[in-house]
PDB file of C-alpha atoms in Angstrom:
ATOM      1  CA  GLY A   1     -66.312  88.687-101.581  1.00  0.00           C
ATOM      2  CA  GLN A   2     -67.117  88.807-105.186  1.00  0.00           C
ATOM      3  CA  ASN A   3     -65.490  91.567-107.474  1.00  0.00           C
ATOM      4  CA  ILE A   4     -65.943  92.607-111.056  1.00  0.00           C
ATOM      5  CA  ASP A   5     -63.669  96.027-111.771  1.00  0.00           C
ATOM      6  CA  GLN A   6     -64.169  97.888-115.010  1.00  0.00           C
ATOM      7  CA  PRO A   7     -63.605 101.658-116.198  1.00  0.00           C
ATOM      8  CA  THR A   8     -66.113 104.286-114.978  1.00  0.00           C
ATOM      9  CA  GLU A   9     -65.845 106.376-118.414  1.00  0.00           C
ATOM     10  CA  MET A  10     -63.817 106.068-121.715  1.00  0.00           C
ATOM     11  CA  THR A  11     -63.762 108.433-124.431  1.00  0.00           C
ATOM     12  CA  ALA A  12     -62.608 107.813-127.973  1.00  0.00           C
ATOM     13  CA  THR A  13     -62.706 108.921-131.479  1.00  0.00           C
ATOM     14  CA  GLU A  14     -65.034 107.982-134.435  1.00  0.00           C
ATOM     15  CA  GLY A  15     -63.248 105.368-136.574  1.00  0.00           C
ATOM     16  CA  ALA A  16     -60.703 104.652-133.919  1.00  0.00           C
ATOM     17  CA  ILE A  17     -60.407 101.302-131.978  1.00  0.00           C
ATOM     18  CA  VAL A  18     -61.111 100.930-128.007  1.00  0.00           C
ATOM     19  CA  GLN A  19     -60.559  98.104-125.598  1.00  0.00           C
ATOM     20  CA  ILE A  20     -62.714  98.246-122.510  1.00  0.00           C
ATOM     21  CA  ASN A  21     -61.221  95.962-119.594  1.00  0.00           C
ATOM     22  CA  CYS A  22     -62.975  94.015-117.166  1.00  0.00           C
ATOM     23  CA  THR A  23     -61.350  91.991-113.939  1.00  0.00           C
ATOM     24  CA  TYR A  24     -63.191  89.840-111.938  1.00  0.00           C
ATOM     25  CA  GLN A  25     -63.065  88.041-108.519  1.00  0.00           C
ATOM     26  CA  THR A  26     -65.913  85.695-107.888  1.00  0.00           C
ATOM     27  CA  SER A  27     -67.057  82.413-106.301  1.00  0.00           C
ATOM     28  CA  GLY A  28     -67.007  79.786-109.074  1.00  0.00           C
ATOM     29  CA  PHE A  29     -67.064  80.884-112.700  1.00  0.00           C
ATOM     30  CA  ASN A  30     -69.174  79.578-115.551  1.00  0.00           C
ATOM     31  CA  GLY A  31     -68.336  82.331-118.382  1.00  0.00           C
ATOM     32  CA  LEU A  32     -68.353  85.944-118.951  1.00  0.00           C
ATOM     33  CA  PHE A  33     -70.665  88.066-120.711  1.00  0.00           C
ATOM     34  CA  TRP A  34     -70.718  91.687-122.238  1.00  0.00           C
ATOM     35  CA  TYR A  35     -73.675  93.788-122.630  1.00  0.00           C
ATOM     36  CA  GLN A  36     -74.284  97.108-124.109  1.00  0.00           C
ATOM     37  CA  GLN A  37     -76.963  99.935-122.774  1.00  0.00           C
ATOM     38  CA  HIS A  38     -77.676 103.067-124.454  1.00  0.00           C
ATOM     39  CA  ALA A  39     -78.972 105.385-121.986  1.00  0.00           C
ATOM     40  CA  GLY A  40     -82.505 104.817-120.702  1.00  0.00           C
ATOM     41  CA  GLU A  41     -82.660 101.537-122.126  1.00  0.00           C
ATOM     42  CA  ALA A  42     -82.277  97.846-121.257  1.00  0.00           C
ATOM     43  CA  PRO A  43     -79.297  95.808-121.626  1.00  0.00           C
ATOM     44  CA  THR A  44     -78.516  93.772-124.872  1.00  0.00           C
ATOM     45  CA  PHE A  45     -76.451  90.838-125.284  1.00  0.00           C
ATOM     46  CA  LEU A  46     -73.263  91.315-126.751  1.00  0.00           C
ATOM     47  CA  SER A  47     -71.231  88.216-126.083  1.00  0.00           C
ATOM     48  CA  TYR A  48     -70.126  85.259-124.011  1.00  0.00           C
ATOM     49  CA  ASN A  49     -66.806  83.770-123.108  1.00  0.00           C
ATOM     50  CA  VAL A  50     -66.119  80.580-121.548  1.00  0.00           C
ATOM     51  CA  LEU A  51     -62.871  79.289-122.678  1.00  0.00           C
ATOM     52  CA  ASP A  52     -59.797  81.360-123.098  1.00  0.00           C
ATOM     53  CA  GLY A  53     -59.090  83.155-126.208  1.00  0.00           C
ATOM     54  CA  LEU A  54     -60.723  85.893-128.727  1.00  0.00           C
ATOM     55  CA  GLU A  55     -64.159  85.729-129.556  1.00  0.00           C
ATOM     56  CA  GLU A  56     -64.894  87.737-132.560  1.00  0.00           C
ATOM     57  CA  LYS A  57     -68.302  88.946-133.812  1.00  0.00           C
ATOM     58  CA  GLY A  58     -68.117  91.557-136.701  1.00  0.00           C
ATOM     59  CA  ARG A  59     -66.644  94.836-135.280  1.00  0.00           C
ATOM     60  CA  PHE A  60     -66.758  93.629-131.700  1.00  0.00           C
ATOM     61  CA  SER A  61     -64.719  91.033-130.287  1.00  0.00           C
ATOM     62  CA  SER A  62     -64.338  89.512-126.633  1.00  0.00           C
ATOM     63  CA  PHE A  63     -61.597  88.259-125.125  1.00  0.00           C
ATOM     64  CA  LEU A  64     -60.784  85.912-121.696  1.00  0.00           C
ATOM     65  CA  SER A  65     -58.177  85.144-119.472  1.00  0.00           C
ATOM     66  CA  ARG A  66     -59.434  82.792-116.626  1.00  0.00           C
ATOM     67  CA  SER A  67     -56.319  82.657-115.064  1.00  0.00           C
ATOM     68  CA  LYS A  68     -55.886  85.752-114.768  1.00  0.00           C
ATOM     69  CA  GLY A  69     -59.624  86.950-114.154  1.00  0.00           C
ATOM     70  CA  TYR A  70     -59.571  89.297-116.912  1.00  0.00           C
ATOM     71  CA  SER A  71     -61.422  89.781-120.188  1.00  0.00           C
ATOM     72  CA  TYR A  72     -62.066  92.594-122.509  1.00  0.00           C
ATOM     73  CA  LEU A  73     -64.566  93.995-125.405  1.00  0.00           C
ATOM     74  CA  LEU A  74     -62.494  95.149-128.556  1.00  0.00           C
ATOM     75  CA  LEU A  75     -64.749  97.293-130.533  1.00  0.00           C
ATOM     76  CA  LYS A  76     -63.229  98.681-133.988  1.00  0.00           C
ATOM     77  CA  GLU A  77     -64.309 101.385-136.332  1.00  0.00           C
ATOM     78  CA  LEU A  78     -66.181 103.384-133.784  1.00  0.00           C
ATOM     79  CA  GLN A  79     -69.094 104.428-134.805  1.00  0.00           C
ATOM     80  CA  MET A  80     -71.426 107.240-132.967  1.00  0.00           C
ATOM     81  CA  LYS A  81     -74.220 104.956-132.085  1.00  0.00           C
ATOM     82  CA  ASP A  82     -71.481 102.688-130.047  1.00  0.00           C
ATOM     83  CA  SER A  83     -71.847 105.564-127.466  1.00  0.00           C
ATOM     84  CA  ALA A  84     -72.899 103.805-124.681  1.00  0.00           C
ATOM     85  CA  SER A  85     -72.250 101.556-121.646  1.00  0.00           C
ATOM     86  CA  TYR A  86     -70.890  98.485-121.634  1.00  0.00           C
ATOM     87  CA  LEU A  87     -71.627  95.798-118.816  1.00  0.00           C
ATOM     88  CA  CYS A  88     -69.523  93.236-117.972  1.00  0.00           C
ATOM     89  CA  ALA A  89     -70.787  90.150-116.106  1.00  0.00           C
ATOM     90  CA  VAL A  90     -69.763  86.981-114.386  1.00  0.00           C
ATOM     91  CA  MET A  91     -71.648  84.219-113.880  1.00  0.00           C
ATOM     92  CA  ASP A  92     -71.026  82.727-110.561  1.00  0.00           C
ATOM     93  CA  SER A  93     -71.086  78.664-109.349  1.00  0.00           C
ATOM     94  CA  ASN A  94     -75.093  79.328-108.667  1.00  0.00           C
ATOM     95  CA  TYR A  95     -75.351  80.233-112.295  1.00  0.00           C
ATOM     96  CA  GLN A  96     -76.010  83.574-111.208  1.00  0.00           C
ATOM     97  CA  LEU A  97     -74.806  86.823-112.975  1.00  0.00           C
ATOM     98  CA  ILE A  98     -72.423  89.247-110.876  1.00  0.00           C
ATOM     99  CA  TRP A  99     -72.339  92.870-112.437  1.00  0.00           C
ATOM    100  CA  GLY A 100     -69.589  95.106-112.826  1.00  0.00           C
ATOM    101  CA  ALA A 101     -70.891  99.119-112.817  1.00  0.00           C
ATOM    102  CA  GLY A 102     -70.178  99.262-116.323  1.00  0.00           C
ATOM    103  CA  THR A 103     -68.068 101.620-118.901  1.00  0.00           C
ATOM    104  CA  LYS A 104     -69.555 104.830-120.040  1.00  0.00           C
ATOM    105  CA  LEU A 105     -68.150 104.962-123.800  1.00  0.00           C
ATOM    106  CA  ILE A 106     -68.253 108.492-124.992  1.00  0.00           C
ATOM    107  CA  ILE A 107     -67.469 108.654-129.036  1.00  0.00           C
ATOM    108  CA  LYS A 108     -66.408 112.003-130.085  1.00  0.00           C
ATOM    109  CA  PRO A 109     -66.234 113.142-134.394  1.00  0.00           C
TER     110      PRO A 109
ATOM    111  CA  ILE B   1     -95.882  90.565-127.566  1.00  0.00           C
ATOM    112  CA  ALA B   2     -92.312  90.108-128.499  1.00  0.00           C
ATOM    113  CA  GLY B   3     -90.024  89.755-125.895  1.00  0.00           C
ATOM    114  CA  ILE B   4     -90.304  91.137-122.421  1.00  0.00           C
ATOM    115  CA  THR B   5     -92.898  94.011-121.226  1.00  0.00           C
ATOM    116  CA  GLN B   6     -92.750  95.653-118.160  1.00  0.00           C
ATOM    117  CA  ALA B   7     -95.424  98.287-116.440  1.00  0.00           C
ATOM    118  CA  PRO B   8     -95.366 100.990-115.644  1.00  0.00           C
ATOM    119  CA  THR B   9     -92.466 102.461-117.858  1.00  0.00           C
ATOM    120  CA  SER B  10     -92.603 104.788-114.627  1.00  0.00           C
ATOM    121  CA  GLN B  11     -94.185 105.527-111.598  1.00  0.00           C
ATOM    122  CA  ILE B  12     -94.223 108.478-108.570  1.00  0.00           C
ATOM    123  CA  LEU B  13     -94.870 106.995-105.526  1.00  0.00           C
ATOM    124  CA  ALA B  14     -95.512 108.048-102.066  1.00  0.00           C
ATOM    125  CA  ALA B  15     -93.684 106.267 -99.169  1.00  0.00           C
ATOM    126  CA  GLY B  16     -95.573 103.883 -97.776  1.00  0.00           C
ATOM    127  CA  ARG B  17     -97.652 102.516-100.382  1.00  0.00           C
ATOM    128  CA  ARG B  18     -97.855  99.488-102.238  1.00  0.00           C
ATOM    129  CA  MET B  19     -96.553  98.697-105.735  1.00  0.00           C
ATOM    130  CA  THR B  20     -96.751  95.993-107.811  1.00  0.00           C
ATOM    131  CA  LEU B  21     -94.404  95.968-111.343  1.00  0.00           C
ATOM    132  CA  ARG B  22     -95.387  93.720-113.952  1.00  0.00           C
ATOM    133  CA  CYS B  23     -93.208  91.488-116.343  1.00  0.00           C
ATOM    134  CA  THR B  24     -94.409  89.431-118.934  1.00  0.00           C
ATOM    135  CA  GLN B  25     -92.562  87.283-121.453  1.00  0.00           C
ATOM    136  CA  ASP B  26     -93.702  85.175-124.318  1.00  0.00           C
ATOM    137  CA  MET B  27     -90.737  83.673-125.311  1.00  0.00           C
ATOM    138  CA  ARG B  28     -91.610  80.266-122.934  1.00  0.00           C
ATOM    139  CA  HIS B  29     -88.315  80.936-120.751  1.00  0.00           C
ATOM    140  CA  ASN B  30     -88.378  78.857-117.996  1.00  0.00           C
ATOM    141  CA  ALA B  31     -86.134  81.290-115.778  1.00  0.00           C
ATOM    142  CA  MET B  32     -87.141  85.075-114.923  1.00  0.00           C
ATOM    143  CA  TYR B  33     -85.426  87.565-112.985  1.00  0.00           C
ATOM    144  CA  TRP B  34     -85.444  90.755-110.980  1.00  0.00           C
ATOM    145  CA  TYR B  35     -82.594  93.489-110.797  1.00  0.00           C
ATOM    146  CA  ARG B  36     -82.490  97.375-109.636  1.00  0.00           C
ATOM    147  CA  GLN B  37     -79.910  99.212-111.248  1.00  0.00           C
ATOM    148  CA  ASP B  38     -78.960 102.389-109.442  1.00  0.00           C
ATOM    149  CA  LEU B  39     -76.416 104.978-110.503  1.00  0.00           C
ATOM    150  CA  GLY B  40     -72.386 103.791-109.902  1.00  0.00           C
ATOM    151  CA  LEU B  41     -73.430 100.630-109.117  1.00  0.00           C
ATOM    152  CA  GLY B  42     -73.784  97.352-111.187  1.00  0.00           C
ATOM    153  CA  LEU B  43     -77.058  95.334-111.981  1.00  0.00           C
ATOM    154  CA  ARG B  44     -78.228  93.939-108.273  1.00  0.00           C
ATOM    155  CA  LEU B  45     -80.458  90.668-108.325  1.00  0.00           C
ATOM    156  CA  ILE B  46     -83.373  90.842-106.140  1.00  0.00           C
ATOM    157  CA  HIS B  47     -85.334  87.985-106.711  1.00  0.00           C
ATOM    158  CA  TYR B  48     -85.518  85.537-109.513  1.00  0.00           C
ATOM    159  CA  SER B  49     -87.517  82.155-110.645  1.00  0.00           C
ATOM    160  CA  ASN B  50     -85.853  78.846-112.250  1.00  0.00           C
ATOM    161  CA  THR B  51     -89.217  77.546-113.545  1.00  0.00           C
ATOM    162  CA  ALA B  52     -92.641  78.703-112.570  1.00  0.00           C
ATOM    163  CA  GLY B  53     -94.038  77.902-108.841  1.00  0.00           C
ATOM    164  CA  THR B  54     -90.760  78.444-107.862  1.00  0.00           C
ATOM    165  CA  THR B  55     -88.604  81.425-106.535  1.00  0.00           C
ATOM    166  CA  GLY B  56     -85.658  82.484-104.920  1.00  0.00           C
ATOM    167  CA  LYS B  57     -83.834  85.658-103.115  1.00  0.00           C
ATOM    168  CA  GLY B  58     -80.769  87.242-104.610  1.00  0.00           C
ATOM    169  CA  GLU B  59     -78.774  89.614-103.570  1.00  0.00           C
ATOM    170  CA  VAL B  60     -80.967  92.767-102.214  1.00  0.00           C
ATOM    171  CA  PRO B  61     -84.470  90.741-101.425  1.00  0.00           C
ATOM    172  CA  ASP B  62     -85.343  92.587 -98.733  1.00  0.00           C
ATOM    173  CA  GLY B  63     -88.432  94.888 -99.135  1.00  0.00           C
ATOM    174  CA  TYR B  64     -89.452  92.676-101.977  1.00  0.00           C
ATOM    175  CA  SER B  65     -91.973  89.750-102.936  1.00  0.00           C
ATOM    176  CA  VAL B  66     -92.437  88.161-105.755  1.00  0.00           C
ATOM    177  CA  SER B  67     -94.491  85.228-107.150  1.00  0.00           C
ATOM    178  CA  ARG B  68     -94.367  82.972-110.379  1.00  0.00           C
ATOM    179  CA  ALA B  69     -98.039  81.254-110.837  1.00  0.00           C
ATOM    180  CA  ASN B  70     -97.353  80.680-114.516  1.00  0.00           C
ATOM    181  CA  THR B  71     -94.399  80.468-116.955  1.00  0.00           C
ATOM    182  CA  ASP B  72     -95.474  84.283-118.541  1.00  0.00           C
ATOM    183  CA  ASP B  73     -95.658  86.465-115.454  1.00  0.00           C
ATOM    184  CA  PHE B  74     -93.347  87.459-112.729  1.00  0.00           C
ATOM    185  CA  PRO B  75     -94.707  90.187-110.367  1.00  0.00           C
ATOM    186  CA  LEU B  76     -92.588  92.199-108.431  1.00  0.00           C
ATOM    187  CA  THR B  77     -94.374  93.728-105.132  1.00  0.00           C
ATOM    188  CA  LEU B  78     -92.860  96.258-102.683  1.00  0.00           C
ATOM    189  CA  ALA B  79     -95.013  95.972 -99.699  1.00  0.00           C
ATOM    190  CA  SER B  80     -94.711  99.366 -98.247  1.00  0.00           C
ATOM    191  CA  ALA B  81     -92.607 101.498-100.247  1.00  0.00           C
ATOM    192  CA  VAL B  82     -89.387 103.496 -98.766  1.00  0.00           C
ATOM    193  CA  PRO B  83     -86.880 106.260-100.627  1.00  0.00           C
ATOM    194  CA  SER B  84     -84.323 103.803-100.867  1.00  0.00           C
ATOM    195  CA  GLN B  85     -85.943 102.160-103.303  1.00  0.00           C
ATOM    196  CA  THR B  86     -86.163 104.385-106.089  1.00  0.00           C
ATOM    197  CA  SER B  87     -83.931 102.881-108.861  1.00  0.00           C
ATOM    198  CA  VAL B  88     -84.677 101.452-112.176  1.00  0.00           C
ATOM    199  CA  TYR B  89     -85.999  97.858-112.351  1.00  0.00           C
ATOM    200  CA  PHE B  90     -84.887  95.227-114.829  1.00  0.00           C
ATOM    201  CA  CYS B  91     -86.916  92.301-115.401  1.00  0.00           C
ATOM    202  CA  ALA B  92     -85.040  89.533-117.348  1.00  0.00           C
ATOM    203  CA  SER B  93     -85.540  86.065-118.361  1.00  0.00           C
ATOM    204  CA  SER B  94     -83.698  83.409-119.937  1.00  0.00           C
ATOM    205  CA  LYS B  95     -84.170  79.797-121.646  1.00  0.00           C
ATOM    206  CA  THR B  96     -82.618  77.121-119.506  1.00  0.00           C
ATOM    207  CA  SER B  97     -83.641  76.974-115.620  1.00  0.00           C
ATOM    208  CA  GLY B  98     -80.823  78.482-114.091  1.00  0.00           C
ATOM    209  CA  ASP B  99     -78.703  74.987-113.806  1.00  0.00           C
ATOM    210  CA  LYS B 100     -76.678  76.187-117.041  1.00  0.00           C
ATOM    211  CA  PRO B 101     -74.953  79.092-118.484  1.00  0.00           C
ATOM    212  CA  ASP B 102     -77.377  81.168-120.718  1.00  0.00           C
ATOM    213  CA  THR B 103     -78.093  84.460-121.775  1.00  0.00           C
ATOM    214  CA  GLN B 104     -80.368  86.757-119.997  1.00  0.00           C
ATOM    215  CA  TYR B 105     -83.088  88.767-121.778  1.00  0.00           C
ATOM    216  CA  PHE B 106     -83.895  92.149-120.747  1.00  0.00           C
ATOM    217  CA  GLY B 107     -87.065  94.144-120.372  1.00  0.00           C
ATOM    218  CA  PRO B 108     -87.521  97.959-121.066  1.00  0.00           C
ATOM    219  CA  GLY B 109     -87.172  98.751-117.208  1.00  0.00           C
ATOM    220  CA  THR B 110     -89.551 101.106-115.005  1.00  0.00           C
ATOM    221  CA  ARG B 111     -88.132 103.688-113.570  1.00  0.00           C
ATOM    222  CA  LEU B 112     -89.496 104.224-110.051  1.00  0.00           C
ATOM    223  CA  THR B 113     -89.252 107.111-107.575  1.00  0.00           C
ATOM    224  CA  VAL B 114     -90.289 106.516-104.049  1.00  0.00           C
ATOM    225  CA  LEU B 115     -90.771 110.100-102.170  1.00  0.00           C
TER     226      LEU B 115
END
């Protein structure tokens, strides 16, 4: 079966760094997406990885290891506005997105 | 309009009633999608359309139908609503026709409660 696993909830301190992990088992792989979703709002695109390695985009970075079925999202210099859910999704062989349940990130002052 | 709009924003519906959730995009995207989001679960694909005139079933299509008469609109119909269809429904679109990796962009969602 297809499965995406990520922690349910994480807590971090303003100004710190946090890493959100995602492991996956899917039928085929056409890339991994990270989305941010604030409470009561729509998911918004953060990053896309299809090759192994680290992609950096400002305070956010995303890493992929295809051989390990593993990705992480790294958030630096945390701000209160980063409090949100972070969704990991894998595009399978049919170009459909398979979604994890999301990680709720709580930022404390 | 800029992006994707959905209507209504929220709705309370009696079980057994018919309901259509509307979705319109102005980005001339080829592919459109309907998802439901339930607490503790990932987004689940209900139906999709790779181009105008075509539709396909996702992971959880039972009890739902869609149509894609033109590029911009992708309505989702619940023929006879049941309480298990209580959820937040998101419409999304992507530029390509579902035949290559592409980013999906989401509408604001419709919160539906079936009593």
